[in-house]
Each structure stands twice: as C-alpha cells, then as structure tokens.
Amino acid sequence: MICGNSYGRFSWKKGSKPQKEYKVLSQKLGQNLLKRSLANEALSLHRLIFLIIYN
C-alpha cells in the first residue's frame, strides 16, 4: 500500500504537465456534476410545487 502511494506521488512529481491537465479535467468534471445536481434539484422543486398546487 505504502509502496504504491509513494510510486504514485513520484510519478505525479516527475511530470508537471499531466498534473495540470488532470486538474483541469477534474475542475470540468466538478462543474458538470454541479450543474447536473442543480438541474435535478430545480426539476424536483418544480415537481413539488406542481404537486402542492394541483392536489
């Protein structure tokens, strides 16, 4: 376990470019997930209001 972790750290330190690309990718992924969750929340809120008004 420790050996794998140290190797992973070493490989990240060796090249700075892949790490930057990884950061950008993770940021994009995070933004997409956030947008999706917000859209889902808005959708559920609309459904809730719809149910309250029409029941």
mmCIF file with all atom_site columns, C-alpha atoms in Angstrom:
data_model
loop_
_atom_site.group_PDB
_atom_site.id
_atom_site.type_symbol
_atom_site.label_atom_id
_atom_site.label_alt_id
_atom_site.label_comp_id
_atom_site.label_asym_id
_atom_site.label_entity_id
_atom_site.label_seq_id
_atom_site.pdbx_PDB_ins_code
_atom_site.Cartn_x
_atom_site.Cartn_y
_atom_site.Cartn_z
_atom_site.occupancy
_atom_site.B_iso_or_equiv
_atom_site.pdbx_formal_charge
_atom_site.auth_seq_id
_atom_site.auth_comp_id
_atom_site.auth_asym_id
_atom_site.auth_atom_id
_atom_site.pdbx_PDB_model_num
ATOM 1  C CA . MET A 1 1  ? 0.000   0.000  0.000   1.00 0.00 ? 1  MET A CA 1
ATOM 2  C CA . ILE A 1 2  ? 2.728   2.468  1.046   1.00 0.00 ? 2  ILE A CA 1
ATOM 3  C CA . CYS A 1 3  ? 4.895   1.451  -1.923  1.00 0.00 ? 3  CYS A CA 1
ATOM 4  C CA . GLY A 1 4  ? 2.013   2.108  -4.343  1.00 0.00 ? 4  GLY A CA 1
ATOM 5  C CA . ASN A 1 5  ? 1.285   5.510  -2.818  1.00 0.00 ? 5  ASN A CA 1
ATOM 6  C CA . SER A 1 6  ? 4.911   6.633  -2.927  1.00 0.00 ? 6  SER A CA 1
ATOM 7  C CA . TYR A 1 7  ? 5.206   5.478  -6.532  1.00 0.00 ? 7  TYR A CA 1
ATOM 8  C CA . GLY A 1 8  ? 2.058   7.425  -7.427  1.00 0.00 ? 8  GLY A CA 1
ATOM 9  C CA . ARG A 1 9  ? 3.422   10.584 -5.820  1.00 0.00 ? 9  ARG A CA 1
ATOM 10 C CA . PHE A 1 10 ? 6.739   10.141 -7.589  1.00 0.00 ? 10 PHE A CA 1
ATOM 11 C CA . SER A 1 11 ? 5.082   9.738  -10.986 1.00 0.00 ? 11 SER A CA 1
ATOM 12 C CA . TRP A 1 12 ? 2.991   12.895 -10.391 1.00 0.00 ? 12 TRP A CA 1
ATOM 13 C CA . LYS A 1 13 ? 6.057   14.904 -9.356  1.00 0.00 ? 13 LYS A CA 1
ATOM 14 C CA . LYS A 1 14 ? 8.053   13.667 -12.368 1.00 0.00 ? 14 LYS A CA 1
ATOM 15 C CA . GLY A 1 15 ? 5.792   15.410 -14.906 1.00 0.00 ? 15 GLY A CA 1
ATOM 16 C CA . SER A 1 16 ? 4.007   18.671 -14.127 1.00 0.00 ? 16 SER A CA 1
ATOM 17 C CA . LYS A 1 17 ? 2.054   18.844 -17.393 1.00 0.00 ? 17 LYS A CA 1
ATOM 18 C CA . PRO A 1 18 ? -0.106  15.745 -16.811 1.00 0.00 ? 18 PRO A CA 1
ATOM 19 C CA . GLN A 1 19 ? -0.931  17.035 -13.339 1.00 0.00 ? 19 GLN A CA 1
ATOM 20 C CA . LYS A 1 20 ? -2.145  20.359 -14.762 1.00 0.00 ? 20 LYS A CA 1
ATOM 21 C CA . GLU A 1 21 ? -4.282  18.543 -17.327 1.00 0.00 ? 21 GLU A CA 1
ATOM 22 C CA . TYR A 1 22 ? -5.660  16.344 -14.557 1.00 0.00 ? 22 TYR A CA 1
ATOM 23 C CA . LYS A 1 23 ? -6.578  19.431 -12.506 1.00 0.00 ? 23 LYS A CA 1
ATOM 24 C CA . VAL A 1 24 ? -8.403  20.987 -15.467 1.00 0.00 ? 24 VAL A CA 1
ATOM 25 C CA . LEU A 1 25 ? -10.241 17.739 -16.154 1.00 0.00 ? 25 LEU A CA 1
ATOM 26 C CA . SER A 1 26 ? -11.265 17.382 -12.511 1.00 0.00 ? 26 SER A CA 1
ATOM 27 C CA . GLN A 1 27 ? -12.499 21.000 -12.455 1.00 0.00 ? 27 GLN A CA 1
ATOM 28 C CA . LYS A 1 28 ? -14.579 20.445 -15.602 1.00 0.00 ? 28 LYS A CA 1
ATOM 29 C CA . LEU A 1 29 ? -15.988 17.235 -14.162 1.00 0.00 ? 29 LEU A CA 1
ATOM 30 C CA . GLY A 1 30 ? -16.862 19.018 -10.914 1.00 0.00 ? 30 GLY A CA 1
ATOM 31 C CA . GLN A 1 31 ? -18.636 21.825 -12.768 1.00 0.00 ? 31 GLN A CA 1
ATOM 32 C CA . ASN A 1 32 ? -20.626 19.322 -14.843 1.00 0.00 ? 32 ASN A CA 1
ATOM 33 C CA . LEU A 1 33 ? -21.654 17.406 -11.727 1.00 0.00 ? 33 LEU A CA 1
ATOM 34 C CA . LEU A 1 34 ? -22.663 20.647 -10.007 1.00 0.00 ? 34 LEU A CA 1
ATOM 35 C CA . LYS A 1 35 ? -24.754 21.757 -12.993 1.00 0.00 ? 35 LYS A CA 1
ATOM 36 C CA . ARG A 1 36 ? -26.416 18.353 -13.149 1.00 0.00 ? 36 ARG A CA 1
ATOM 37 C CA . SER A 1 37 ? -27.243 18.302 -9.437  1.00 0.00 ? 37 SER A CA 1
ATOM 38 C CA . LEU A 1 38 ? -28.610 21.866 -9.596  1.00 0.00 ? 38 LEU A CA 1
ATOM 39 C CA . ALA A 1 39 ? -30.766 20.952 -12.595 1.00 0.00 ? 39 ALA A CA 1
ATOM 40 C CA . ASN A 1 40 ? -32.077 17.889 -10.769 1.00 0.00 ? 40 ASN A CA 1
ATOM 41 C CA . GLU A 1 41 ? -32.870 19.986 -7.689  1.00 0.00 ? 41 GLU A CA 1
ATOM 42 C CA . ALA A 1 42 ? -34.718 22.561 -9.806  1.00 0.00 ? 42 ALA A CA 1
ATOM 43 C CA . LEU A 1 43 ? -36.666 19.780 -11.516 1.00 0.00 ? 43 LEU A CA 1
ATOM 44 C CA . SER A 1 44 ? -37.664 18.181 -8.212  1.00 0.00 ? 44 SER A CA 1
ATOM 45 C CA . LEU A 1 45 ? -38.628 21.598 -6.833  1.00 0.00 ? 45 LEU A CA 1
ATOM 46 C CA . HIS A 1 46 ? -40.887 22.246 -9.840  1.00 0.00 ? 46 HIS A CA 1
ATOM 47 C CA . ARG A 1 47 ? -42.483 18.828 -9.354  1.00 0.00 ? 47 ARG A CA 1
ATOM 48 C CA . LEU A 1 48 ? -43.037 19.555 -5.676  1.00 0.00 ? 48 LEU A CA 1
ATOM 49 C CA . ILE A 1 49 ? -44.678 22.921 -6.420  1.00 0.00 ? 49 ILE A CA 1
ATOM 50 C CA . PHE A 1 50 ? -46.778 21.271 -9.145  1.00 0.00 ? 50 PHE A CA 1
ATOM 51 C CA . LEU A 1 51 ? -47.977 18.614 -6.700  1.00 0.00 ? 51 LEU A CA 1
ATOM 52 C CA . ILE A 1 52 ? -48.751 21.179 -3.996  1.00 0.00 ? 52 ILE A CA 1
ATOM 53 C CA . ILE A 1 53 ? -50.715 23.456 -6.345  1.00 0.00 ? 53 ILE A CA 1
ATOM 54 C CA . TYR A 1 54 ? -52.681 20.772 -8.189  1.00 0.00 ? 54 TYR A CA 1
ATOM 55 C CA . ASN A 1 55 ? -53.568 18.464 -5.275  1.00 0.00 ? 55 ASN A CA 1
#
